[in-house]
Coordinates of C-alpha atoms in Angstrom, one line a residue:
M1 CA 114.3 86.6 94.3
K2 CA 111.5 84.6 92.7
A3 CA 111.3 84.2 89.0
G4 CA 109.2 87.0 87.5
E5 CA 109.4 89.2 90.6
R6 CA 110.2 92.8 89.8
T7 CA 113.2 94.5 91.4
E8 CA 112.3 98.2 91.3
T9 CA 113.2 100.3 94.4
P10 CA 110.8 99.6 97.3
C11 CA 108.1 102.2 97.8
W12 CA 109.6 103.3 101.2
G13 CA 112.9 104.3 99.5
R14 CA 116.0 103.7 101.6
R15 CA 116.5 100.8 104.1
R16 CA 114.3 101.6 107.1
A17 CA 113.1 100.3 110.5
G18 CA 110.0 101.4 112.3
I19 CA 107.5 100.8 115.1
L20 CA 104.0 99.4 115.1
L21 CA 101.8 101.3 117.6
H22 CA 98.2 102.5 117.3
P23 CA 97.6 106.0 118.6
T24 CA 95.1 104.7 121.2
S25 CA 98.1 103.0 122.9
L26 CA 99.9 106.3 123.5
P27 CA 100.1 107.9 127.0
A28 CA 97.7 110.8 127.3
P29 CA 95.8 112.4 130.2
H30 CA 92.2 111.4 129.2
G31 CA 92.1 107.6 129.2
I32 CA 93.2 107.0 125.6
G33 CA 96.1 108.0 123.4
D34 CA 95.3 110.9 121.0
L35 CA 96.8 113.1 118.4
G36 CA 98.0 115.8 120.8
P37 CA 101.4 116.6 122.5
R38 CA 102.2 113.0 123.4
A39 CA 101.9 111.8 119.8
H40 CA 104.3 114.5 118.8
R41 CA 106.6 113.4 121.6
F42 CA 106.4 109.8 120.2
A43 CA 107.4 111.2 116.8
D44 CA 110.5 112.6 118.4
F45 CA 111.2 109.3 120.1
L46 CA 111.2 107.6 116.8
A47 CA 113.7 110.1 115.4
E48 CA 115.9 109.8 118.4
C49 CA 116.0 106.0 118.0
R50 CA 116.6 106.2 114.2
Q51 CA 113.2 104.8 113.3
G52 CA 112.1 105.8 109.8
A53 CA 108.5 104.5 110.0
W54 CA 105.5 104.5 112.2
Q55 CA 102.8 101.9 111.4
I56 CA 99.3 102.4 112.8
L57 CA 96.0 100.5 112.6
P58 CA 92.9 102.0 110.9
L59 CA 92.0 105.4 112.1
G60 CA 88.2 105.3 111.6
P61 CA 85.6 105.5 114.3
P62 CA 85.4 101.9 115.7
G63 CA 82.2 100.0 115.9
P64 CA 81.1 97.1 118.2
G65 CA 84.0 95.6 120.1
N66 CA 86.0 98.8 119.6
S67 CA 87.8 97.2 116.6
P68 CA 89.5 99.7 114.2
Y69 CA 88.8 97.1 111.5
Q70 CA 85.0 97.6 111.9
P71 CA 84.7 101.3 111.6
F72 CA 81.5 103.3 111.0
S73 CA 83.2 104.9 108.1
A74 CA 86.0 104.2 105.7
F75 CA 86.8 107.9 105.5
A76 CA 86.1 109.5 108.9
G77 CA 88.5 109.7 111.8
N78 CA 87.9 108.4 115.3
P79 CA 86.6 111.2 117.5
L80 CA 88.2 109.7 120.6
L81 CA 91.6 110.4 119.1
V82 CA 90.9 114.2 119.1
S83 CA 93.1 115.9 121.6
L84 CA 91.3 117.9 124.2
E85 CA 94.5 119.6 125.1
L86 CA 94.8 121.1 121.6
L87 CA 91.1 122.2 121.8
A88 CA 92.0 124.0 125.0
E89 CA 94.9 125.7 123.2
E90 CA 92.2 126.9 120.7
K91 CA 90.2 128.4 123.6
V92 CA 87.1 126.3 122.9
L93 CA 87.7 124.3 126.2
T94 CA 89.1 125.5 129.5
A95 CA 91.8 123.9 131.6
S96 CA 89.3 123.1 134.4
E97 CA 87.1 121.3 131.9
L98 CA 90.0 118.9 131.1
R99 CA 90.3 117.8 134.7
G100 CA 89.1 114.4 135.7
G101 CA 90.6 112.4 132.8
S102 CA 93.5 111.4 135.0
R103 CA 91.2 109.1 137.0
L104 CA 90.8 106.9 133.9
P105 CA 93.1 103.9 133.6
A106 CA 96.6 104.6 132.3
R107 CA 97.5 101.1 131.1
R108 CA 94.3 100.1 129.4
V109 CA 91.6 101.9 127.4
D110 CA 88.2 101.8 129.1
Y111 CA 86.2 102.8 126.0
E112 CA 82.9 103.4 127.6
A113 CA 84.5 105.6 130.3
V114 CA 86.5 107.5 127.7
K115 CA 83.3 108.2 125.7
K116 CA 81.5 109.5 128.8
F117 CA 84.4 111.8 129.5
K118 CA 85.3 113.1 126.0
E119 CA 82.0 113.2 124.1
P120 CA 80.4 116.0 126.2
R121 CA 83.6 118.0 126.0
L122 CA 83.7 117.7 122.2
A123 CA 80.1 118.9 122.1
L124 CA 81.0 121.8 124.3
A125 CA 83.9 122.7 122.1
Y126 CA 81.7 122.8 119.1
E127 CA 79.1 124.9 120.9
R128 CA 81.7 127.6 121.7
F129 CA 83.3 127.3 118.2
S130 CA 80.0 127.8 116.4
R131 CA 79.0 130.7 118.7
N132 CA 82.3 132.6 118.6
R133 CA 83.3 131.7 115.0
P134 CA 87.0 132.5 115.4
K135 CA 88.3 134.4 112.4
G136 CA 90.4 132.2 110.1
R137 CA 89.6 129.1 112.0
Y138 CA 85.9 129.2 111.1
A139 CA 86.7 129.8 107.5
A140 CA 89.0 126.8 107.5
Y141 CA 86.2 124.7 109.0
R142 CA 83.8 125.8 106.2
S143 CA 86.4 125.1 103.6
F144 CA 87.0 121.6 105.0
C145 CA 83.3 120.9 104.9
R146 CA 83.0 122.0 101.2
R147 CA 86.1 120.1 100.1
N148 CA 85.1 116.9 101.8
A149 CA 81.3 117.0 101.2
W150 CA 81.6 113.9 99.0
W151 CA 82.1 111.7 102.1
L152 CA 81.5 114.0 105.0
D153 CA 77.8 114.8 104.3
D154 CA 76.8 111.2 104.3
F155 CA 78.9 110.3 107.4
A156 CA 77.7 113.3 109.5
L157 CA 74.1 112.5 108.7
F158 CA 74.6 108.8 109.4
A159 CA 76.3 109.4 112.7
T160 CA 73.6 111.7 113.8
L161 CA 70.8 109.4 112.8
F162 CA 72.6 106.5 114.4
S163 CA 72.6 108.4 117.7
L164 CA 68.9 109.5 117.2
H165 CA 67.9 105.9 116.8
G166 CA 69.6 104.8 120.1
G167 CA 72.5 103.0 118.4
R168 CA 70.3 100.7 116.3
P169 CA 71.8 99.6 112.9
W170 CA 70.5 101.4 109.9
T171 CA 68.6 98.3 108.7
E172 CA 66.2 98.9 111.7
W173 CA 65.5 102.5 110.9
E174 CA 62.2 103.5 109.3
K175 CA 61.9 102.6 105.6
P176 CA 62.3 106.0 104.1
L177 CA 65.7 106.4 105.9
R178 CA 66.7 102.9 105.3
L179 CA 66.1 103.4 101.5
R180 CA 67.5 106.9 101.6
D181 CA 64.4 108.6 100.3
G182 CA 65.4 112.1 99.2
S183 CA 62.6 114.0 101.0
A184 CA 63.2 112.1 104.2
L185 CA 66.9 112.8 104.1
D186 CA 66.2 116.5 103.4
R187 CA 63.8 116.7 106.4
W188 CA 66.3 115.2 108.8
R189 CA 69.1 117.4 107.5
R190 CA 67.1 120.4 108.4
E191 CA 65.9 119.2 111.8
L192 CA 69.3 117.9 112.8
A193 CA 71.4 120.7 111.3
T194 CA 73.1 121.5 114.6
E195 CA 74.0 117.9 115.4
I196 CA 75.3 117.3 111.8
A197 CA 77.4 120.4 112.0
R198 CA 78.9 119.2 115.3
E199 CA 79.9 115.9 113.7
K200 CA 81.6 117.8 110.9
F201 CA 83.4 120.0 113.4
I202 CA 84.8 117.0 115.2
Q203 CA 86.1 115.6 111.8
F204 CA 87.6 119.0 111.0
E205 CA 89.5 118.9 114.3
F206 CA 90.6 115.3 113.8
F207 CA 92.1 115.9 110.4
T208 CA 93.6 119.2 111.4
Q209 CA 95.4 117.5 114.3
W210 CA 96.3 114.5 112.1
R211 CA 97.9 116.6 109.4
R212 CA 99.9 118.6 112.0
L213 CA 101.2 115.3 113.4
R214 CA 102.1 114.0 110.0
M215 CA 104.0 117.1 109.3
R216 CA 106.0 116.6 112.5
L217 CA 106.7 113.0 111.4
N218 CA 107.8 114.0 107.9
E219 CA 110.1 116.7 109.4
N220 CA 111.7 113.9 111.3
D221 CA 112.0 111.8 108.1
V222 CA 109.5 109.3 109.5
K223 CA 107.1 107.7 107.1
I224 CA 103.6 107.0 108.4
I225 CA 102.1 103.6 107.3
G226 CA 98.3 103.5 107.4
D227 CA 96.1 100.4 107.3
L228 CA 93.2 99.8 105.0
P229 CA 90.8 96.9 105.7
I230 CA 89.6 95.3 102.5
F231 CA 86.0 95.1 103.9
V232 CA 83.9 97.7 105.7
A233 CA 81.4 97.3 108.5
H234 CA 77.8 96.6 107.5
N235 CA 76.6 99.2 110.0
S236 CA 78.5 102.0 108.4
A237 CA 77.9 105.2 106.5
D238 CA 79.6 103.6 103.4
V239 CA 77.2 100.6 103.1
W240 CA 74.1 102.8 104.0
A241 CA 75.1 105.4 101.3
H242 CA 76.2 102.9 98.6
Q243 CA 73.9 99.9 99.1
E244 CA 74.2 99.0 95.4
L245 CA 77.9 98.2 95.8
F246 CA 77.3 95.5 98.4
D247 CA 75.7 92.1 98.3
L248 CA 72.5 92.9 100.3
D249 CA 68.9 91.6 100.4
S250 CA 65.8 93.8 100.0
R251 CA 66.0 94.9 103.6
G252 CA 69.6 95.9 103.4
R253 CA 70.9 92.8 105.3
P254 CA 74.1 91.0 104.0
R255 CA 73.3 87.9 102.0
F256 CA 76.9 86.7 102.7
V257 CA 79.5 87.9 105.2
A258 CA 83.3 87.8 105.0
G259 CA 85.8 85.8 107.0
V260 CA 88.5 83.1 106.7
P261 CA 88.3 79.3 107.1
P262 CA 90.1 77.5 110.0
D263 CA 93.6 78.8 110.4
Y264 CA 96.6 79.3 112.7
F265 CA 94.5 81.5 115.0
S266 CA 91.1 79.6 115.2
A267 CA 89.9 76.0 114.6
T268 CA 86.5 77.3 113.5
G269 CA 87.9 80.1 111.3
Q270 CA 87.3 83.8 111.7
L271 CA 83.8 85.2 111.1
W272 CA 84.2 88.9 110.5
G273 CA 80.6 89.6 109.6
N274 CA 81.4 92.3 106.9
P275 CA 79.2 92.4 103.8
V276 CA 81.0 91.3 100.6
Y277 CA 81.1 93.6 97.6
R278 CA 79.3 93.4 94.3
W279 CA 82.5 93.5 92.4
E280 CA 80.7 93.6 89.0
A281 CA 78.8 96.7 90.1
M282 CA 82.2 98.2 91.3
R283 CA 83.7 97.5 87.9
R284 CA 80.8 99.1 86.0
S285 CA 81.3 102.3 88.0
G286 CA 85.0 102.3 87.2
Y287 CA 85.8 101.4 90.8
R288 CA 85.0 105.0 91.7
W289 CA 84.3 104.3 95.4
W290 CA 87.6 102.4 95.8
L291 CA 89.6 105.0 93.9
D292 CA 88.1 107.7 96.2
R293 CA 89.0 105.6 99.2
L294 CA 92.6 104.9 98.1
R295 CA 93.2 108.5 97.0
W296 CA 91.9 109.8 100.4
S297 CA 94.1 107.3 102.3
L298 CA 97.2 108.4 100.4
E299 CA 96.5 112.0 101.4
L300 CA 96.8 110.9 105.0
F301 CA 99.6 108.3 104.8
D302 CA 103.0 107.8 103.1
L303 CA 102.4 104.1 102.6
L304 CA 99.3 101.9 102.9
R305 CA 99.0 98.3 104.2
L306 CA 96.3 96.4 102.3
D307 CA 94.7 94.2 105.0
H308 CA 93.7 90.7 103.8
F309 CA 95.3 91.2 100.4
R310 CA 94.3 87.7 99.2
G311 CA 90.7 88.9 99.2
F312 CA 91.5 90.9 96.0
E313 CA 92.2 87.6 94.3
N314 CA 89.6 85.4 96.1
Y315 CA 87.8 85.8 99.3
W316 CA 85.9 83.5 101.8
Q317 CA 82.2 84.2 102.1
V318 CA 79.8 82.5 104.5
K319 CA 76.0 82.7 104.6
R320 CA 74.5 85.3 106.9
G321 CA 73.5 83.7 110.2
S322 CA 76.3 81.2 110.3
T323 CA 77.9 80.9 113.8
T324 CA 81.4 79.9 112.5
A325 CA 83.4 80.4 109.3
V326 CA 83.9 76.7 108.7
H327 CA 81.3 76.3 106.0
G328 CA 81.8 78.8 103.2
R329 CA 83.3 79.1 99.8
W330 CA 86.0 81.0 97.9
V331 CA 84.7 83.6 95.5
P332 CA 86.9 85.4 92.9
G333 CA 87.9 88.9 93.7
P334 CA 88.5 91.8 91.2
G335 CA 92.1 90.7 90.6
A336 CA 94.6 92.3 88.2
P337 CA 92.1 94.6 86.4
F338 CA 91.3 96.3 89.6
F339 CA 95.0 97.1 90.4
A340 CA 95.6 98.1 86.8
R341 CA 92.7 100.7 87.1
V342 CA 94.2 101.9 90.4
R343 CA 97.7 102.3 88.9
E344 CA 96.2 104.1 85.9
H345 CA 94.6 106.7 88.2
L346 CA 97.1 106.9 91.1
G347 CA 100.4 106.1 89.5
R348 CA 102.9 104.1 91.5
L349 CA 101.3 101.9 94.2
P350 CA 102.9 102.6 97.6
F351 CA 101.1 99.5 99.1
I352 CA 102.2 96.8 101.5
A353 CA 100.2 93.6 100.7
E354 CA 99.2 91.7 103.9
D355 CA 99.9 88.3 102.2
L356 CA 99.7 86.1 105.3
G357 CA 97.8 82.9 105.9
I358 CA 97.0 80.1 103.4
L359 CA 97.8 81.6 99.9
T360 CA 97.6 80.3 96.4
E361 CA 100.1 80.8 93.5
E362 CA 97.5 83.2 92.0
V363 CA 97.7 85.5 95.1
H364 CA 101.5 85.5 94.9
A365 CA 101.3 86.3 91.1
L366 CA 98.9 89.2 91.7
R367 CA 101.3 90.8 94.2
E368 CA 104.3 90.3 92.1
K369 CA 102.6 91.6 88.9
F370 CA 102.2 95.0 90.6
A371 CA 105.5 94.8 92.5
L372 CA 103.8 95.2 95.9
A373 CA 105.8 94.5 99.0
G374 CA 104.8 91.5 101.0
M375 CA 104.9 90.8 104.7
R376 CA 107.2 88.3 106.6
V377 CA 106.3 87.6 110.2
L378 CA 109.1 85.9 112.2
Q379 CA 106.7 84.1 114.5
F380 CA 105.6 82.1 111.5
A381 CA 109.1 81.2 110.4
F382 CA 109.6 77.9 112.3
S383 CA 106.7 75.8 111.1
A384 CA 108.2 74.2 108.0
D385 CA 111.5 73.3 106.3
A386 CA 113.8 76.3 106.5
Q387 CA 114.6 76.1 102.7
E388 CA 111.0 76.6 101.8
N389 CA 109.6 78.8 104.5
Q390 CA 109.3 82.4 103.2
Y391 CA 109.2 83.7 106.8
M392 CA 112.8 82.6 107.5
P393 CA 115.0 85.7 107.3
H394 CA 117.4 84.1 104.9
N395 CA 114.5 83.8 102.4
Y396 CA 113.5 87.4 102.6
T397 CA 113.8 89.8 99.6
E398 CA 114.4 93.5 99.6
N399 CA 110.9 94.3 98.6
C400 CA 109.3 92.9 101.7
V401 CA 108.4 94.2 105.2
A402 CA 109.7 92.0 108.1
Y403 CA 107.9 91.9 111.4
T404 CA 108.7 90.2 114.7
A405 CA 104.9 90.0 115.1
T406 CA 101.8 91.9 114.1
H407 CA 98.8 93.3 116.1
D408 CA 97.1 89.9 115.6
N409 CA 100.0 87.9 117.1
T410 CA 100.9 87.5 120.7
T411 CA 104.1 89.2 121.8
T412 CA 107.4 87.6 121.2
I413 CA 107.9 86.9 124.9
G414 CA 104.4 85.4 124.9
W415 CA 105.2 83.2 122.0
F416 CA 108.1 81.8 123.9
T417 CA 106.4 81.4 127.2
D418 CA 102.6 80.9 126.9
P419 CA 100.8 77.6 126.2
P420 CA 99.7 77.3 122.5
S421 CA 96.0 77.5 123.4
A422 CA 96.6 81.1 124.4
F423 CA 97.4 82.3 120.9
S424 CA 97.1 79.7 118.2
T425 CA 95.8 76.3 117.1
L426 CA 99.3 74.7 117.5
S427 CA 99.7 71.6 119.6
R428 CA 102.0 71.9 122.6
R429 CA 104.4 69.4 120.9
E430 CA 104.6 71.4 117.7
L431 CA 105.0 74.7 119.5
E432 CA 107.9 73.3 121.6
R433 CA 109.5 72.0 118.3
Q434 CA 109.2 75.5 116.8
R435 CA 110.6 77.2 119.9
A436 CA 113.6 74.9 119.9
L437 CA 114.2 75.6 116.2
A438 CA 113.8 79.4 116.9
R439 CA 116.4 79.3 119.7
T440 CA 118.9 77.6 117.5
Y441 CA 118.2 79.8 114.5
I442 CA 118.3 83.2 116.2
G443 CA 120.8 82.3 118.9
C444 CA 119.0 83.7 121.9
D445 CA 121.1 82.1 124.5
R446 CA 122.8 85.3 125.4
C447 CA 120.0 87.9 125.2
A448 CA 116.3 88.1 125.7
P449 CA 114.2 86.4 123.0
N450 CA 112.5 89.7 122.0
W451 CA 115.9 91.3 121.2
A452 CA 117.1 88.2 119.4
F453 CA 113.9 88.4 117.2
I454 CA 114.5 92.1 116.6
R455 CA 118.1 91.5 115.7
A456 CA 117.1 88.7 113.2
V457 CA 114.7 90.9 111.2
M458 CA 116.9 94.1 111.5
T459 CA 119.9 92.4 110.0
S460 CA 117.9 90.7 107.2
V461 CA 117.9 91.9 103.6
A462 CA 114.2 93.1 104.0
G463 CA 114.0 96.7 103.0
L464 CA 111.7 97.7 105.8
V465 CA 111.4 96.2 109.3
I466 CA 108.5 96.9 111.7
V467 CA 108.6 95.9 115.4
P468 CA 105.5 96.2 117.7
L469 CA 106.4 98.5 120.6
Q470 CA 105.5 95.6 122.9
D471 CA 108.4 93.6 121.6
V472 CA 110.8 96.6 122.1
L473 CA 109.6 96.7 125.7
G474 CA 109.9 93.0 126.2
L475 CA 106.3 92.5 127.4
G476 CA 104.3 89.3 127.8
S477 CA 101.0 88.3 126.3
G478 CA 99.1 90.6 128.6
A479 CA 100.2 93.4 126.3
R480 CA 98.7 91.7 123.2
M481 CA 96.6 94.1 121.1
N482 CA 94.1 91.6 119.5
I483 CA 93.1 87.9 119.6
P484 CA 91.6 87.1 116.2
G485 CA 88.1 85.6 116.5
S486 CA 87.5 87.0 120.0
T487 CA 85.3 90.0 120.8
G488 CA 86.2 91.1 124.3
G489 CA 89.3 92.8 125.8
N490 CA 91.0 93.7 122.6
W491 CA 92.5 97.0 121.4
E492 CA 92.9 98.2 125.0
W493 CA 96.7 98.1 125.6
R494 CA 98.6 101.3 126.5
F495 CA 102.2 102.1 127.6
C496 CA 103.6 104.8 129.9
W497 CA 106.5 107.0 129.1
G498 CA 108.5 105.5 131.9
D499 CA 108.5 102.2 130.0
L500 CA 110.9 103.7 127.4
S501 CA 114.0 103.6 129.6
R502 CA 117.3 105.0 128.6
D503 CA 118.6 101.4 128.1
I504 CA 115.8 100.5 125.7
R505 CA 116.3 103.6 123.7
R506 CA 120.0 103.0 123.4
R507 CA 119.5 99.3 122.4
L508 CA 116.9 100.2 119.7
R509 CA 119.1 102.9 118.2
Q510 CA 122.2 100.7 118.4
I511 CA 120.7 97.7 116.6
T512 CA 119.1 100.1 114.0
E513 CA 122.5 101.7 113.3
I514 CA 124.4 98.4 113.2
A515 CA 121.9 97.1 110.7
E516 CA 122.3 100.3 108.6
R517 CA 118.7 101.2 108.8
D518 CA 119.1 104.7 110.1
G519 CA 120.0 106.1 106.6
S520 CA 121.7 109.3 105.9
A521 CA 118.8 111.7 106.0
R522 CA 119.2 112.6 109.7

């Protein structure tokens, strides 16, 4: 335990283990995982294997590149995750209308093909719903729209206008819409009333299905861990509706964009392209937009991972138009006053700080001041002296979350077998040195490296352990979810139920019980 670090009970309560898997990766009959029966079946798998947590990626409607970290809204849900099977149970789709999805790939998400299949069926479901107005259900829909108008109205209008303009960003719309002229907005709300209502219906279905799934998870004593990107996409309802809170020029274009300088993943850094905040404007408003965002997220999740936590202390900004993130500068973030305001309004902070990468003492101090759990990734453990490296299991604290890998890493099998150019900026010589140290440290001479890594984090003092399902399945780098800094082929991996063999289930449950992470609640 570091000096000054608080020792209160971790926000997840008892000692737990869990799985990292985005819902898009679930088996489902229509080309992409969804919130329907297979998600509930996965919840039961977690309980069977004594897993007390399910960590997912952001749930918003993904933008270009299908990245969940570039959503069109910080509040809306991804329409592609809406289960058509559950809509059929509600009698707004027929069984025959669900046929055809089985021809879509089972192991990868073909996003364009999925959109072509699901979007017309979602529109058809709304048409029947609005025509028939089923008693009780329609009243619930109207109530949902009223209670969530504070974000839903802007999102539904934005999504409809975005489609009307052929997918062009809002900065290319006509000036009255770009500047949100009141009379122009009222006109389009009237003319596009049906399309706007359909967008609201899809969100109603998404959150109805999500809350039903969360209830199933909580019944199984499984905590759901959400993911909150620090930045939002420029082409989003949030930036369009709250332009005063972002550093934009007179045409609404970002003056600077966010990223990180050269790092483990890229020699030219990562250029994310998100607009940066006007934190002073945020402060003058009492951080209202952020408080709304966090409050909404905590209605959906039990715990919340704060992506790129160091950006709250200082963040890397690059001029718009730059082709790499090499030339930028660090700019102060909102720091402790922001988190003090959040704690004042929300009480205890059930946050996991993504404190990875090159950090400063100030970043560590900010996390410790508010007793936020940090992250420890085993793949990063073998790059420095074992006595100093915080990613070494013997250096963990109870108030941390230990991972074999994250969605940005290659799989553990890939880390042991692939050339370094496939997943990092390491030299071959350095990677072989790290692998040799890892084999000695975790003792993987008698079992597969992925299970040795799982055992190392499971038996550590870390209060919470999260393992990507790819590592449980022992898959190679072809199952990787994301390569930071790249734009193609990411976020597509899926598994099939047959992958979860009886032996894998037995091993996962056994190591969880041996490490005393199954608790006494079940």
